[in-house]
Amino acid sequence: MTSPLSLLLWLRCSVLATGFLVFAPDSGTRPESVQFKAELARSLRTVSPRFLSVALDASLLRQKGLDLLRSQKLITLAKALSPGYLRFGGTGADFIVFEQNDRPFSSHENSCMSPKTQDDCLSLLPLKLENMLVHKWRMQAPHLLKNEFNKDLQNITITGESLDILYTFAHCSGLHLIFGLNALLRKDHEWDSSNAQKLLQYCASKQYNMSWELGNEPNSFRHKVGIKVPGTQLGKDFQQLYSLLHTFRTFNHTKLYGPDIGQPRRRRIVTMLKGFLQTGGDVLDAVTWHHYYVNGRNATPEEFLSPKVLDSLVCRIKQILKVVAKTVPGKKVWLGETSSAYGGGAPDLSNTFIAGFMWLDKLGLSAKMGIDVVIRQVLVGAAYYQLVDWSLDPLPDYWLSLIYKQLVGTKVLNVSTADSDKGNEGTLRVYMHCTNPTSEIYRKGAVTMFALNLSTQDKEIGLFDPFNNIIQFLLQPGDIEEGLHSQSVKLNGQLLKMVDHKTLPVIKGEALPAGHPIIVPAHTYAFYVVQDANAPACL
Ligand SMILES: *C1O[C@H](CO)[C@@H](O)[C@H](O)[C@H]1NC(C)=O
Ligand SMILES: *[C@@H]1O[C@H](CO)[C@@H](O)[C@H](O)[C@H]1NC(C)=O
Ligand SMILES: *[C@@H]1O[C@H](CO)[C@@H](O)[C@H](O)[C@H]1NC(C)=O
Ligand SMILES: *[C@@H]1O[C@H](CO)[C@@H](O)[C@H](O)[C@H]1NC(C)=O
C-alpha cells in the first residue's frame, strides 16, 4: 500500500524530473555575491570513510578486460582512491556462472595472484606486457562501445582465476571487494543457490575477505528476461544467502548489501523495495539503490549544467529514505551504482570536464541528505562514464574524485544560501565538510568547502567572518578550445597528469591573499580549505 503522502512525494518527483530549465539571463559583469550560512558548531552527520567508492561492471568479463586489473598503473590510480569499496556488478552480474578452472597455476603465477601481503602487490605485471595489453584494449574499444547499448544477455563463465585477479586488484588497491551474485539462477520461484555455493566455497578456500550482493536492478528482470521476482521473494532469497554465507567460517562477519534497485521512477519500484525490506531487510548491512540523471543516448550539455536536473536527485533520495525509515529504520542507505547518464554514459559529456558538475553535486547532496556511501559507475572499462580511459589515463572525474578524497572528511556540515533562491536560482551550489583529518597538513577545525558554478558568469561566495587563510583548488578545463568538453583538467592553472605509471602528482592548493573574495569562475568547480574556520564540529 502506498500512503497518500508518499504518493504526493512521488508525483512531485515525477513532475520535477520531467520539468525543464531555462537559464536566467545574465545581468551584470561584476561577480555577484551570493550569501551562504554555515553551521560550524555541530555536524549534520558522519558518512562512511569509504563514502566515495567505485565500481567495475561485470561486462568487463565479457570484454576480456580483466587482465587489465593487473596493471600497475591502474592499481596506482585505484589505490589513491582508497579507502573505498570496489563493487563488481551491473546487468552482467545476473548472467555470471561460476566454473572452477582446473588448469593448475604455475607456482610463480600463483604467488602473483593471491597476495598475502602488500609486498606481493608490487610488479604484478611487467611494464612491457602491460603496454601490450593496454594497446590491445584500446584497439578493441570501438567494438566494445558498439555492443554497450545492447549488451547481450547470455550467460558468461567466471573462473577461479578471474576471481583471483579481481580480488587481487581490490586487495592491492586497498579497496574492499563487493561481489554481485547471480539472482536469475532460479528453481520454481526461489533463488537456486547451488552455483553461488561453489563460488563461495572457492573464495572461502582462499580466505578472501569480501562482501556480497544478490541481483542487479531486480525491478527490470521482467523487462530483461521475462522473469518477475516480487520484492517479498527477493527478500527471502537474501535470507537464504545470509544462511548460506554463515555456513562458511571465512564469511562469519561478511557483509550483505542489496537490493540494488533502480531509481524509484515508478510506484511499482517503491512497492518492490518495501516488500523486499519487509522480508529481507534484517539481514542487510545497507540498502542499495541506483541513480542516473539522464539517458546517455540523448543527453545534452544543458542538462549537465541544469540546477533542475541536479535537484531531481533530492526527490529520489527523499523517496528512498522514506521507505527505509518505515520498514528498516536506522539502516544505512547507499547509492550502490551511480553515474551521470545510463547506457554507458553520454558521448563527449560523461567523460569530459562537464561531467564533474553532476558528479560533485551528487557527492555533496548525497552526503548532506544522509546517503552513507556513493559507488561510482565505473572505474574503468565502459563507453563513456569511466574515471580512467582506455589508455588507463585519468579523466577529469578521476582527478575530481582524487581531490575530493584528499580534502573532504566524513563529517558533513550544513551550509545553505542565506538569501534563499533570489538571484541565484541554484546555479552556485556550495557544500561543506570537515577537512579530511588524514590530510595532516591542515589545522584542526579546518573545513573544506566545495562549490560549483553552473552559470555563465563568475560568482562570489559570501561567507562567515574574516577568512584569512583559505587554500583554493580551482578546477578548469585542461584544453581551452575544447572547454567543457575537455578530457583533461587544470588545477589552479596546472594541467594534472601522472608523473609515471607508479606516481601521481602532489595535489597542491594555492593560498588566497588575505581578505580576497572567493570567486568561483563561470562553469568551474573548486574546493576551498578554510584553515582558520576553527569549527567546533571538526575539532
Ligand atoms: C556563477 O557565477 C556567475 C558569475 O557571478 C553568476 O552570474 C552565476 O549566476 C553563477 N552561477 C550560479 C549558478 O550562481
Ligand atoms: C575484512 O575487511 C573489512 C573491511 O575492509 C575489515 O574491516 C575487516 O577487518 C577485515 N577482516 C579481516 C579478518 O581481515
Ligand atoms: C561466528 O561468530 C560468532 C560470534 O561472533 C560465533 O558465535 C559463531 O559460532 C561463528 N560462526 C562460525 C560458523 O564460525
Ligand atoms: C541547515 O541550515 C538551514 C539554514 O539555517 C536550516 O533552515 C536547515 O534546517 C538546516 N538543516 C538541518 C538539517 O539542520
PDB file of N, CA, C and O and ligand atoms in Angstrom, residues 37 42 44 414 416, ligand 4:
ATOM      1  N   LYS A  37      25.265  30.596   4.596  1.00  0.00           N
ATOM      2  CA  LYS A  37      25.336  30.480   6.043  1.00  0.00           C
ATOM      3  C   LYS A  37      25.822  29.074   6.367  1.00  0.00           C
ATOM      4  O   LYS A  37      25.271  28.096   5.851  1.00  0.00           O
ATOM      5  N   ARG A  42      28.039  22.098  15.027  1.00  0.00           N
ATOM      6  CA  ARG A  42      27.853  20.645  15.043  1.00  0.00           C
ATOM      7  C   ARG A  42      27.681  20.161  13.608  1.00  0.00           C
ATOM      8  O   ARG A  42      27.242  20.912  12.734  1.00  0.00           O
ATOM      9  N   LEU A  44      26.039  17.712  10.668  1.00  0.00           N
ATOM     10  CA  LEU A  44      24.734  17.118  10.369  1.00  0.00           C
ATOM     11  C   LEU A  44      24.782  15.613  10.571  1.00  0.00           C
ATOM     12  O   LEU A  44      23.872  15.008  11.106  1.00  0.00           O
ATOM     13  N   ASN A 414      26.334  21.781   7.655  1.00  0.00           N
ATOM     14  CA  ASN A 414      25.170  22.377   6.993  1.00  0.00           C
ATOM     15  C   ASN A 414      25.518  23.768   6.473  1.00  0.00           C
ATOM     16  O   ASN A 414      25.797  24.671   7.230  1.00  0.00           O
ATOM     17  N   SER A 416      23.965  26.673   3.760  1.00  0.00           N
ATOM     18  CA  SER A 416      22.795  26.966   2.931  1.00  0.00           C
ATOM     19  C   SER A 416      22.843  28.420   2.478  1.00  0.00           C
ATOM     20  O   SER A 416      23.483  29.256   3.111  1.00  0.00           O
TER      21      SER A 416
HETATM   22  C1  LIG B   4      20.563  23.930   7.686  1.00  0.00           C
HETATM   23  O1  LIG B   4      20.544  25.318   7.847  1.00  0.00           O
HETATM   24  C2  LIG B   4      19.379  25.939   7.340  1.00  0.00           C
HETATM   25  C3  LIG B   4      19.549  27.430   7.469  1.00  0.00           C
HETATM   26  O2  LIG B   4      19.987  27.784   8.730  1.00  0.00           O
HETATM   27  C4  LIG B   4      18.173  25.428   8.107  1.00  0.00           C
HETATM   28  O3  LIG B   4      16.998  26.016   7.603  1.00  0.00           O
HETATM   29  C5  LIG B   4      18.106  23.928   7.972  1.00  0.00           C
HETATM   30  O4  LIG B   4      17.053  23.420   8.746  1.00  0.00           O
HETATM   31  C6  LIG B   4      19.403  23.296   8.407  1.00  0.00           C
HETATM   32  N1  LIG B   4      19.330  21.888   8.096  1.00  0.00           N
HETATM   33  C7  LIG B   4      19.496  20.967   9.012  1.00  0.00           C
HETATM   34  C8  LIG B   4      19.335  19.560   8.548  1.00  0.00           C
HETATM   35  O5  LIG B   4      19.779  21.209  10.166  1.00  0.00           O
END
